[in-house]
Amino acid sequence: MIPNMSSKPNILVVGAGYVGLATAVHLAAKRFPVTVVEKNRIIVDGLNKGQLHFRENDLARALRETVRSSRLRTILPSKIAYEKADLIFIAIDSVNRGDWKMRLGAFERMANWIGGCNRRTVATVVLKSTNVVGFADQFRQLLESTPHGEKVRLVVNPEFLREGCAYQDTVRPWRIILGSKEKRDATRLLKIYNKVYSQSIPIVHTDIRSAELIKLASNVYLAHRLAFIHEITDFARIEQLDLSSIQRGIGLDERIGLDYFTPGLGFGGSCLPKDCRLINSAESETNFTFETAQTAMNINDRLLEHLVENLKNRLRPLKRKKIAILGAAFKPEVDDTRGSRAVKLAIRLRRSGARVSLYEPLLPNAEKVFEGNMPLVHDLDEALRGASALVIGTAHKQFRRLKPVHCASLMKKRLVVDYFGILNRRSWEKAGFEFV
């Protein structure tokens, strides 16, 4: 049975990923009864013991507290869970990454469970999963094809969370976006948000398709912003210009700013590349092409091509040379390798004939990375031993403490590539390294 508290709605959160758990834990911390649905039994058992299955310290602490308070529990999917819920947040991985299409089958099952029962109260369904523009209308049609789906109120409430800071961004969002066919459809959700959030947080209430576009367009803008600074710094490297001064000199213009303006190996992860593809999805009902999204992806791909060529020119030949890549996660201080630029670089180097040693300190028990079936090395010295080049793949804080003299003693050649700017160039060059 779902917990029942007469004065508060029963809340169901579908999906125990970053978005779903951050939402569920925050609402439970605000004393709402919350049930999370997750199809992986191992994850279900762990969450009910207060054990988070990915790395995020603030969320892990809050999860333990809400589980101890009995306001949050996790269950396997069941029809009864949907029948008993007043408010249903859908926060599943909504896109098939093989063909970049919506996972329609999963939404069909949920629509049948939600609209298949006659309720005493009208259910509100909140789509937090990222959607192609127009998909919420398609989901509405799925609901209306069920016996009682016409009564269900549908709201699009996209998330804007930074991985590694998902709970922090859920507790203190920059803005709240709500999309609904009629304003009354969002009434129940607004009542909850008015209780858990400060009135100073702006709320934009619009139609469903506009809310879907706001989500995609926000990430396309961020991707384009990162692509811009990466293209500028790529040129600056070729011309041997002062990268940090160029970045700072541009970003100090208040209209531009320095936030989200830091170069590296390009933008990766599970959000920006996905949304650049989804905004131009063949499933979209429009014939409009967002060229900014395509441009950002093209620049992103070209950056790694230039880096591989750079290594080829310096190592001559690249074939059979060992390249140590330190960091496989897609961003610092997380253990998520989805869309990792370091992994994509490793795959490209391997295809070029290099021997790649990929080291990720935050994945001590993983034998390999799923994408590209890339094996992981679990000892830093082993990763470096006999390497012709050291490449910073992820700007983890601990890599700042690398000792150039020690690295030189292990490596065959002294070449270090740091596109993130976390290493002290003078120290590495003093130890005899060519520093890129």
CSV table of C-alpha atoms in Angstrom, one decimal:
chain,number,residue,atom,x,y,z
A,1,MET,CA,0.0,0.0,0.0
A,2,ILE,CA,1.1,3.6,-0.6
A,3,PRO,CA,1.4,5.7,2.5
A,4,ASN,CA,-1.8,7.6,3.2
A,5,MET,CA,-1.9,11.0,4.9
A,6,SER,CA,-5.4,12.7,4.7
A,7,SER,CA,-4.2,16.2,4.3
A,8,LYS,CA,-1.5,15.5,1.7
A,9,PRO,CA,-1.7,13.9,-1.7
A,10,ASN,CA,0.0,10.5,-2.4
A,11,ILE,CA,2.9,11.2,-4.6
A,12,LEU,CA,4.4,8.7,-7.0
A,13,VAL,CA,7.7,9.3,-8.8
A,14,VAL,CA,8.4,7.0,-11.7
A,15,GLY,CA,12.1,6.5,-12.2
A,16,ALA,CA,15.0,6.4,-9.7
A,17,GLY,CA,17.6,8.3,-11.7
A,18,TYR,CA,19.0,11.7,-10.9
A,19,VAL,CA,15.8,13.6,-11.7
A,20,GLY,CA,13.4,11.2,-10.1
A,21,LEU,CA,15.3,10.8,-6.9
A,22,ALA,CA,16.1,14.4,-6.4
A,23,THR,CA,12.4,15.2,-6.9
A,24,ALA,CA,11.2,12.4,-4.6
A,25,VAL,CA,13.7,13.1,-1.8
A,26,HIS,CA,13.0,16.8,-1.8
A,27,LEU,CA,9.3,16.4,-1.5
A,28,ALA,CA,9.7,13.7,1.2
A,29,ALA,CA,12.0,16.0,3.1
A,30,LYS,CA,9.2,18.5,3.0
A,31,ARG,CA,7.0,15.9,4.7
A,32,PHE,CA,5.0,14.7,1.8
A,33,PRO,CA,4.5,10.9,1.5
A,34,VAL,CA,6.4,9.7,-1.6
A,35,THR,CA,6.7,6.4,-3.3
A,36,VAL,CA,9.4,5.8,-6.0
A,37,VAL,CA,8.8,3.2,-8.7
A,38,GLU,CA,12.0,1.6,-10.1
A,39,LYS,CA,12.2,-1.6,-12.3
A,40,ASN,CA,15.7,-2.6,-11.1
A,41,ARG,CA,15.3,-4.8,-8.0
A,42,ILE,CA,18.8,-4.3,-6.8
A,43,ILE,CA,18.4,-0.5,-6.9
A,44,VAL,CA,15.0,-0.8,-5.1
A,45,ASP,CA,16.6,-2.9,-2.3
A,46,GLY,CA,19.5,-0.4,-1.9
A,47,LEU,CA,17.3,2.7,-1.9
A,48,ASN,CA,15.1,1.3,0.8
A,49,LYS,CA,18.2,0.9,2.9
A,50,GLY,CA,19.2,4.5,2.2
A,51,GLN,CA,21.9,3.5,-0.3
A,52,LEU,CA,22.3,5.7,-3.4
A,53,HIS,CA,23.4,4.0,-6.6
A,54,PHE,CA,25.3,6.9,-8.0
A,55,ARG,CA,27.6,9.6,-6.7
A,56,GLU,CA,26.1,12.7,-5.2
A,57,ASN,CA,26.8,13.5,-1.6
A,58,ASP,CA,24.0,15.9,-0.8
A,59,LEU,CA,21.4,13.7,-2.3
A,60,ALA,CA,22.8,10.6,-0.5
A,61,ARG,CA,22.6,12.3,2.9
A,62,ALA,CA,19.0,13.6,2.3
A,63,LEU,CA,18.0,10.1,1.0
A,64,ARG,CA,19.1,8.4,4.2
A,65,GLU,CA,17.2,10.9,6.3
A,66,THR,CA,13.9,10.6,4.4
A,67,VAL,CA,14.1,6.8,4.4
A,68,ARG,CA,14.7,6.8,8.2
A,69,SER,CA,11.6,9.1,8.5
A,70,SER,CA,9.5,6.5,6.6
A,71,ARG,CA,8.2,9.3,4.3
A,72,LEU,CA,10.0,7.7,1.2
A,73,ARG,CA,10.0,4.2,0.0
A,74,THR,CA,10.9,2.5,-3.3
A,75,ILE,CA,8.9,-0.3,-5.0
A,76,LEU,CA,8.9,-2.3,-8.2
A,77,PRO,CA,6.4,-1.3,-10.9
A,78,SER,CA,2.8,-2.2,-10.1
A,79,LYS,CA,-0.6,-1.2,-11.3
A,80,ILE,CA,-1.8,-0.5,-7.7
A,81,ALA,CA,0.9,2.1,-7.2
A,82,TYR,CA,-0.5,4.1,-10.1
A,83,GLU,CA,-4.1,3.6,-9.0
A,84,LYS,CA,-3.4,5.0,-5.5
A,85,ALA,CA,-1.4,8.0,-6.5
A,86,ASP,CA,-2.9,11.5,-6.7
A,87,LEU,CA,0.2,13.1,-8.3
A,88,ILE,CA,2.4,11.1,-10.7
A,89,PHE,CA,5.9,12.4,-11.7
A,90,ILE,CA,7.3,10.7,-14.7
A,91,ALA,CA,11.1,10.9,-14.7
A,92,ILE,CA,12.2,8.0,-16.7
A,93,ASP,CA,15.0,7.9,-19.3
A,94,SER,CA,12.6,8.8,-22.1
A,95,VAL,CA,14.8,8.4,-25.2
A,96,ASN,CA,16.2,5.4,-26.9
A,97,ARG,CA,19.9,6.3,-27.5
A,98,GLY,CA,20.2,3.9,-30.4
A,99,ASP,CA,17.9,5.9,-32.7
A,100,TRP,CA,17.2,9.0,-30.6
A,101,LYS,CA,13.4,8.3,-30.6
A,102,MET,CA,11.0,8.5,-27.6
A,103,ARG,CA,10.5,5.2,-25.8
A,104,LEU,CA,6.8,5.0,-26.7
A,105,GLY,CA,6.3,1.5,-25.2
A,106,ALA,CA,7.1,2.6,-21.7
A,107,PHE,CA,4.7,5.5,-22.0
A,108,GLU,CA,2.0,3.3,-23.4
A,109,ARG,CA,2.2,1.0,-20.3
A,110,MET,CA,2.0,4.0,-17.9
A,111,ALA,CA,-0.9,5.5,-19.8
A,112,ASN,CA,-2.8,2.2,-19.5
A,113,TRP,CA,-2.1,1.9,-15.8
A,114,ILE,CA,-3.0,5.5,-15.1
A,115,GLY,CA,-6.1,5.7,-17.2
A,116,GLY,CA,-7.3,2.1,-16.6
A,117,CYS,CA,-8.8,2.7,-13.2
A,118,ASN,CA,-11.8,4.8,-12.1
A,119,ARG,CA,-10.5,7.1,-9.3
A,120,ARG,CA,-12.3,9.0,-6.6
A,121,THR,CA,-10.0,12.0,-7.3
A,122,VAL,CA,-8.6,13.3,-10.5
A,123,ALA,CA,-5.0,12.3,-11.0
A,124,THR,CA,-2.3,14.8,-12.1
A,125,VAL,CA,0.5,13.5,-14.3
A,126,VAL,CA,3.7,15.6,-14.4
A,127,LEU,CA,6.1,14.9,-17.3
A,128,LYS,CA,9.6,15.7,-16.1
A,129,SER,CA,11.3,13.5,-18.7
A,130,THR,CA,12.7,15.3,-21.7
A,131,ASN,CA,10.4,15.3,-24.6
A,132,VAL,CA,10.4,16.0,-28.3
A,133,VAL,CA,8.2,19.0,-28.9
A,134,GLY,CA,4.7,17.7,-29.3
A,135,PHE,CA,5.2,14.4,-27.4
A,136,ALA,CA,3.1,15.4,-24.4
A,137,ASP,CA,0.1,15.8,-26.8
A,138,GLN,CA,0.9,12.3,-28.0
A,139,PHE,CA,0.9,11.0,-24.4
A,140,ARG,CA,-2.4,12.8,-23.8
A,141,GLN,CA,-3.8,10.8,-26.8
A,142,LEU,CA,-2.5,7.6,-25.2
A,143,LEU,CA,-4.3,8.5,-21.9
A,144,GLU,CA,-7.5,9.4,-23.7
A,145,SER,CA,-7.6,6.0,-25.4
A,146,THR,CA,-7.9,4.3,-21.9
A,147,PRO,CA,-11.3,4.0,-20.1
A,148,HIS,CA,-10.7,6.9,-17.7
A,149,GLY,CA,-7.8,8.7,-19.2
A,150,GLU,CA,-9.8,11.8,-20.2
A,151,LYS,CA,-10.1,12.7,-16.5
A,152,VAL,CA,-6.3,12.8,-16.0
A,153,ARG,CA,-4.7,16.3,-15.9
A,154,LEU,CA,-1.4,16.5,-17.7
A,155,VAL,CA,1.4,19.0,-16.8
A,156,VAL,CA,4.8,19.4,-18.4
A,157,ASN,CA,7.4,20.4,-15.8
A,158,PRO,CA,10.9,20.1,-17.3
A,159,GLU,CA,13.9,19.8,-15.1
A,160,PHE,CA,17.1,21.9,-15.4
A,161,LEU,CA,19.5,20.0,-13.1
A,162,ARG,CA,23.2,19.8,-13.2
A,163,GLU,CA,24.5,16.3,-12.7
A,164,GLY,CA,26.3,16.1,-9.4
A,165,CYS,CA,24.2,19.0,-8.1
A,166,ALA,CA,20.7,17.5,-8.9
A,167,TYR,CA,19.5,17.7,-5.3
A,168,GLN,CA,20.9,21.2,-4.8
A,169,ASP,CA,19.2,22.4,-8.0
A,170,THR,CA,15.9,20.8,-7.0
A,171,VAL,CA,15.9,22.4,-3.6
A,172,ARG,CA,16.9,25.8,-5.1
A,173,PRO,CA,15.8,26.0,-8.7
A,174,TRP,CA,16.5,29.1,-10.9
A,175,ARG,CA,13.0,28.9,-12.3
A,176,ILE,CA,10.0,26.6,-12.5
A,177,ILE,CA,8.4,25.9,-15.9
A,178,LEU,CA,4.9,24.6,-16.1
A,179,GLY,CA,3.1,23.7,-19.3
A,180,SER,CA,-0.6,22.7,-19.4
A,181,LYS,CA,-3.6,22.7,-21.7
A,182,GLU,CA,-5.6,24.6,-19.0
A,183,LYS,CA,-4.3,26.5,-16.0
A,184,ARG,CA,-6.5,24.4,-13.6
A,185,ASP,CA,-4.6,21.3,-14.7
A,186,ALA,CA,-1.6,22.5,-12.8
A,187,THR,CA,-3.5,23.5,-9.6
A,188,ARG,CA,-2.5,20.5,-7.5
A,189,LEU,CA,1.2,20.8,-8.5
A,190,LEU,CA,1.2,24.6,-7.9
A,191,LYS,CA,-0.2,24.1,-4.4
A,192,ILE,CA,2.7,21.8,-3.5
A,193,TYR,CA,5.3,24.0,-5.1
A,194,ASN,CA,3.9,27.0,-3.2
A,195,LYS,CA,4.6,25.1,0.0
A,196,VAL,CA,8.0,23.8,-0.8
A,197,TYR,CA,9.5,26.8,-2.7
A,198,SER,CA,10.1,30.4,-1.9
A,199,GLN,CA,7.8,32.9,-3.6
A,200,SER,CA,11.0,34.6,-5.0
A,201,ILE,CA,11.5,31.7,-7.4
A,202,PRO,CA,10.0,32.7,-10.8
A,203,ILE,CA,7.3,30.5,-12.2
A,204,VAL,CA,6.5,30.5,-16.0
A,205,HIS,CA,3.2,29.0,-16.7
A,206,THR,CA,2.6,28.4,-20.4
A,207,ASP,CA,1.1,25.9,-22.9
A,208,ILE,CA,2.5,22.4,-23.2
A,209,ARG,CA,4.5,22.6,-26.4
A,210,SER,CA,6.1,25.9,-25.3
A,211,ALA,CA,7.2,24.2,-22.1
A,212,GLU,CA,8.7,21.4,-24.1
A,213,LEU,CA,10.6,23.8,-26.3
A,214,ILE,CA,11.9,25.8,-23.3
A,215,LYS,CA,13.6,22.7,-22.0
A,216,LEU,CA,15.3,21.8,-25.3
A,217,ALA,CA,16.2,25.3,-26.2
A,218,SER,CA,17.8,26.0,-22.9
A,219,ASN,CA,20.2,23.0,-23.3
A,220,VAL,CA,20.8,23.9,-27.0
A,221,TYR,CA,21.9,27.4,-25.9
A,222,LEU,CA,24.3,26.0,-23.3
A,223,ALA,CA,25.7,23.5,-25.9
A,224,HIS,CA,26.1,26.4,-28.4
A,225,ARG,CA,27.8,28.5,-25.8
A,226,LEU,CA,30.3,25.8,-24.9
A,227,ALA,CA,30.8,25.0,-28.6
A,228,PHE,CA,31.7,28.7,-29.2
A,229,ILE,CA,34.4,28.9,-26.5
A,230,HIS,CA,35.8,25.5,-27.6
A,231,GLU,CA,36.1,26.7,-31.2
A,232,ILE,CA,37.8,29.9,-30.1
A,233,THR,CA,40.3,28.0,-27.9
A,234,ASP,CA,40.9,25.4,-30.6
A,235,PHE,CA,42.0,28.2,-32.9
A,236,ALA,CA,44.0,29.8,-30.1
A,237,ARG,CA,45.9,26.5,-29.5
A,238,ILE,CA,46.8,26.2,-33.2
A,239,GLU,CA,48.1,29.8,-33.2
A,240,GLN,CA,49.7,29.4,-29.7
A,241,LEU,CA,47.8,32.3,-28.2
A,242,ASP,CA,47.0,33.0,-24.5
A,243,LEU,CA,44.0,30.9,-23.9
A,244,SER,CA,43.1,32.1,-20.4
A,245,SER,CA,43.4,35.7,-21.3
A,246,ILE,CA,41.2,35.2,-24.4
A,247,GLN,CA,38.5,33.4,-22.3
A,248,ARG,CA,38.6,36.0,-19.6
A,249,GLY,CA,38.7,38.9,-22.0
A,250,ILE,CA,35.6,37.7,-23.8
A,251,GLY,CA,33.7,36.6,-20.7
A,252,LEU,CA,34.2,39.8,-18.7
A,253,ASP,CA,31.6,41.5,-21.0
A,254,GLU,CA,28.5,41.4,-18.8
A,255,ARG,CA,26.4,40.4,-21.7
A,256,ILE,CA,28.5,37.3,-22.2
A,257,GLY,CA,29.8,36.3,-18.7
A,258,LEU,CA,32.2,33.6,-17.5
A,259,ASP,CA,29.7,31.0,-16.3
A,260,TYR,CA,29.5,27.9,-18.4
A,261,PHE,CA,32.3,29.2,-20.5
A,262,THR,CA,35.2,26.9,-19.6
A,263,PRO,CA,37.0,24.9,-22.4
A,264,GLY,CA,37.8,21.2,-22.1
A,265,LEU,CA,37.3,18.3,-24.5
A,266,GLY,CA,33.9,19.5,-25.5
A,267,PHE,CA,30.4,19.1,-24.0
A,268,GLY,CA,29.2,15.6,-23.2
A,269,GLY,CA,26.9,13.9,-20.7
A,270,SER,CA,23.4,12.7,-21.1
A,271,CYS,CA,21.6,16.1,-21.6
A,272,LEU,CA,23.2,18.6,-24.0
A,273,PRO,CA,24.0,16.2,-26.9
A,274,LYS,CA,20.6,14.5,-26.4
A,275,ASP,CA,18.7,17.7,-26.5
A,276,CYS,CA,20.6,19.0,-29.5
A,277,ARG,CA,19.4,15.9,-31.3
A,278,LEU,CA,15.9,15.9,-30.0
A,279,ILE,CA,15.2,19.5,-31.0
A,280,ASN,CA,15.6,18.4,-34.6
A,281,SER,CA,14.1,15.0,-34.1
A,282,ALA,CA,12.3,13.4,-37.0
A,283,GLU,CA,9.5,12.7,-34.5
A,284,SER,CA,8.8,16.4,-34.1
A,285,GLU,CA,5.7,17.6,-35.8
A,286,THR,CA,7.4,20.6,-37.3
A,287,ASN,CA,9.6,20.9,-40.4
A,288,PHE,CA,11.8,23.5,-38.7
A,289,THR,CA,15.6,22.9,-38.5
A,290,PHE,CA,17.5,24.4,-35.6
A,291,GLU,CA,20.9,25.0,-37.2
A,292,THR,CA,22.4,26.2,-33.9
A,293,ALA,CA,22.0,22.7,-32.6
A,294,GLN,CA,23.6,21.1,-35.6
A,295,THR,CA,26.5,23.6,-35.5
A,296,ALA,CA,27.2,22.9,-31.8
A,297,MET,CA,27.4,19.2,-32.5
A,298,ASN,CA,29.6,19.7,-35.5
A,299,ILE,CA,32.1,21.9,-33.5
A,300,ASN,CA,32.0,19.4,-30.7
A,301,ASP,CA,33.0,16.5,-33.0
A,302,ARG,CA,35.7,18.5,-34.8
A,303,LEU,CA,37.4,19.2,-31.5
A,304,LEU,CA,38.3,15.6,-30.9
A,305,GLU,CA,39.3,15.1,-34.5
A,306,HIS,CA,41.8,18.0,-34.1
A,307,LEU,CA,43.1,16.5,-30.8
A,308,VAL,CA,43.7,13.1,-32.4
A,309,GLU,CA,45.5,14.8,-35.3
A,310,ASN,CA,47.6,16.7,-32.8
A,311,LEU,CA,48.7,13.5,-31.1
A,312,LYS,CA,49.5,11.9,-34.4
A,313,ASN,CA,51.7,14.8,-35.4
A,314,ARG,CA,53.6,14.8,-32.1
A,315,LEU,CA,54.0,11.0,-31.7
A,316,ARG,CA,54.6,10.0,-35.4
A,317,PRO,CA,53.3,7.4,-35.7
A,318,LEU,CA,50.3,7.0,-33.3
A,319,LYS,CA,50.0,3.3,-34.1
A,320,ARG,CA,50.9,1.1,-31.2
A,321,LYS,CA,51.8,4.0,-29.0
A,322,LYS,CA,50.3,3.9,-25.5
A,323,ILE,CA,48.1,6.9,-24.5
A,324,ALA,CA,47.1,7.3,-20.9
A,325,ILE,CA,43.7,9.0,-20.5
A,326,LEU,CA,43.0,10.1,-16.9
A,327,GLY,CA,39.3,10.4,-16.2
A,328,ALA,CA,36.4,8.6,-18.0
A,329,ALA,CA,33.5,10.4,-16.4
A,330,PHE,CA,31.7,13.1,-18.4
A,331,LYS,CA,32.3,15.8,-15.8
A,332,PRO,CA,34.4,16.3,-12.7
A,333,GLU,CA,33.5,14.6,-9.4
A,334,VAL,CA,30.8,12.4,-10.9
A,335,ASP,CA,31.0,8.7,-11.8
A,336,ASP,CA,28.7,8.9,-14.8
A,337,THR,CA,30.4,8.0,-18.2
A,338,ARG,CA,27.3,8.5,-20.4
A,339,GLY,CA,28.3,10.7,-23.3
A,340,SER,CA,31.9,11.1,-21.9
A,341,ARG,CA,34.2,13.0,-24.2
A,342,ALA,CA,37.2,11.2,-22.7
A,343,VAL,CA,35.6,7.8,-23.7
A,344,LYS,CA,34.8,9.1,-27.2
A,345,LEU,CA,38.5,10.2,-27.4
A,346,ALA,CA,39.7,6.8,-26.3
A,347,ILE,CA,37.5,5.1,-28.9
A,348,ARG,CA,38.9,7.4,-31.7
A,349,LEU,CA,42.5,6.8,-30.6
A,350,ARG,CA,42.0,3.1,-30.5
A,351,ARG,CA,40.6,3.2,-34.0
A,352,SER,CA,43.7,5.1,-35.1
A,353,GLY,CA,45.8,2.2,-33.8
A,354,ALA,CA,46.9,3.6,-30.4
A,355,ARG,CA,46.9,1.5,-27.2
A,356,VAL,CA,44.6,3.3,-24.8
A,357,SER,CA,44.9,3.1,-21.0
A,358,LEU,CA,41.7,4.6,-19.5
A,359,TYR,CA,41.8,5.4,-15.7
A,360,GLU,CA,38.7,6.5,-13.7
A,361,PRO,CA,39.3,6.8,-10.0
A,362,LEU,CA,35.6,7.1,-9.2
A,363,LEU,CA,34.8,3.7,-10.8
A,364,PRO,CA,37.0,1.4,-8.7
A,365,ASN,CA,34.8,-1.7,-9.3
A,366,ALA,CA,33.9,-1.3,-13.0
A,367,GLU,CA,35.9,-3.4,-15.4
A,368,LYS,CA,35.0,-1.4,-18.5
A,369,VAL,CA,32.9,1.4,-19.8
A,370,PHE,CA,29.8,0.4,-21.7
A,371,GLU,CA,30.2,2.8,-24.6
A,372,GLY,CA,32.8,1.4,-27.0
A,373,ASN,CA,33.4,-1.6,-24.6
A,374,MET,CA,36.5,0.3,-23.3
A,375,PRO,CA,38.3,-1.5,-20.5
A,376,LEU,CA,39.4,0.5,-17.4
A,377,VAL,CA,42.7,0.5,-15.6
A,378,HIS,CA,42.4,0.7,-11.8
A,379,ASP,CA,45.9,1.7,-10.9
A,380,LEU,CA,47.2,5.2,-11.8
A,381,ASP,CA,50.9,4.1,-12.1
A,382,GLU,CA,49.8,1.2,-14.3
A,383,ALA,CA,47.9,3.6,-16.6
A,384,LEU,CA,51.0,5.8,-17.0
A,385,ARG,CA,53.7,3.1,-17.2
A,386,GLY,CA,55.1,3.1,-20.7
A,387,ALA,CA,52.8,5.7,-22.0
A,388,SER,CA,53.9,8.1,-24.8
A,389,ALA,CA,51.3,10.7,-23.8
A,390,LEU,CA,49.2,11.7,-20.8
A,391,VAL,CA,45.8,13.2,-21.6
A,392,ILE,CA,43.5,14.7,-18.9
A,393,GLY,CA,40.1,13.2,-19.8
A,394,THR,CA,38.1,14.6,-16.9
A,395,ALA,CA,39.1,17.5,-14.7
A,396,HIS,CA,38.8,15.7,-11.4
A,397,LYS,CA,40.3,17.7,-8.5
A,398,GLN,CA,42.7,14.9,-7.6
A,399,PHE,CA,44.5,15.1,-10.9
A,400,ARG,CA,45.7,18.6,-10.0
A,401,ARG,CA,48.0,16.8,-7.5
A,402,LEU,CA,49.8,14.7,-10.1
A,403,LYS,CA,53.6,14.9,-9.6
A,404,PRO,CA,55.2,15.6,-13.0
A,405,VAL,CA,58.6,14.1,-11.9
A,406,HIS,CA,56.9,10.8,-10.8
A,407,CYS,CA,54.8,10.7,-14.0
A,408,ALA,CA,58.0,11.2,-16.1
A,409,SER,CA,59.7,8.3,-14.3
A,410,LEU,CA,56.9,6.0,-15.5
A,411,MET,CA,56.2,7.3,-19.0
A,412,LYS,CA,58.1,6.4,-22.2
A,413,LYS,CA,57.7,9.9,-23.7
A,414,ARG,CA,57.0,13.2,-22.0
A,415,LEU,CA,53.9,14.6,-23.6
A,416,VAL,CA,50.9,15.9,-21.5
A,417,VAL,CA,47.6,17.2,-22.9
A,418,ASP,CA,45.5,19.3,-20.6
A,419,TYR,CA,42.6,21.1,-22.4
A,420,PHE,CA,41.0,21.9,-19.0
A,421,GLY,CA,43.9,24.0,-17.6
A,422,ILE,CA,44.0,22.1,-14.3
A,423,LEU,CA,47.8,21.4,-14.3
A,424,ASN,CA,50.6,23.8,-13.6
A,425,ARG,CA,52.3,24.2,-17.0
A,426,ARG,CA,55.5,25.6,-15.6
A,427,SER,CA,56.0,22.6,-13.3
A,428,TRP,CA,55.4,20.1,-16.1
A,429,GLU,CA,57.7,21.8,-18.5
A,430,LYS,CA,60.3,22.0,-15.8
A,431,ALA,CA,60.1,18.2,-15.5
A,432,GLY,CA,60.8,17.9,-19.3
A,433,PHE,CA,57.3,17.6,-20.6
A,434,GLU,CA,56.0,19.0,-23.8
A,435,PHE,CA,52.8,20.7,-22.6
A,436,VAL,CA,49.7,21.0,-24.8
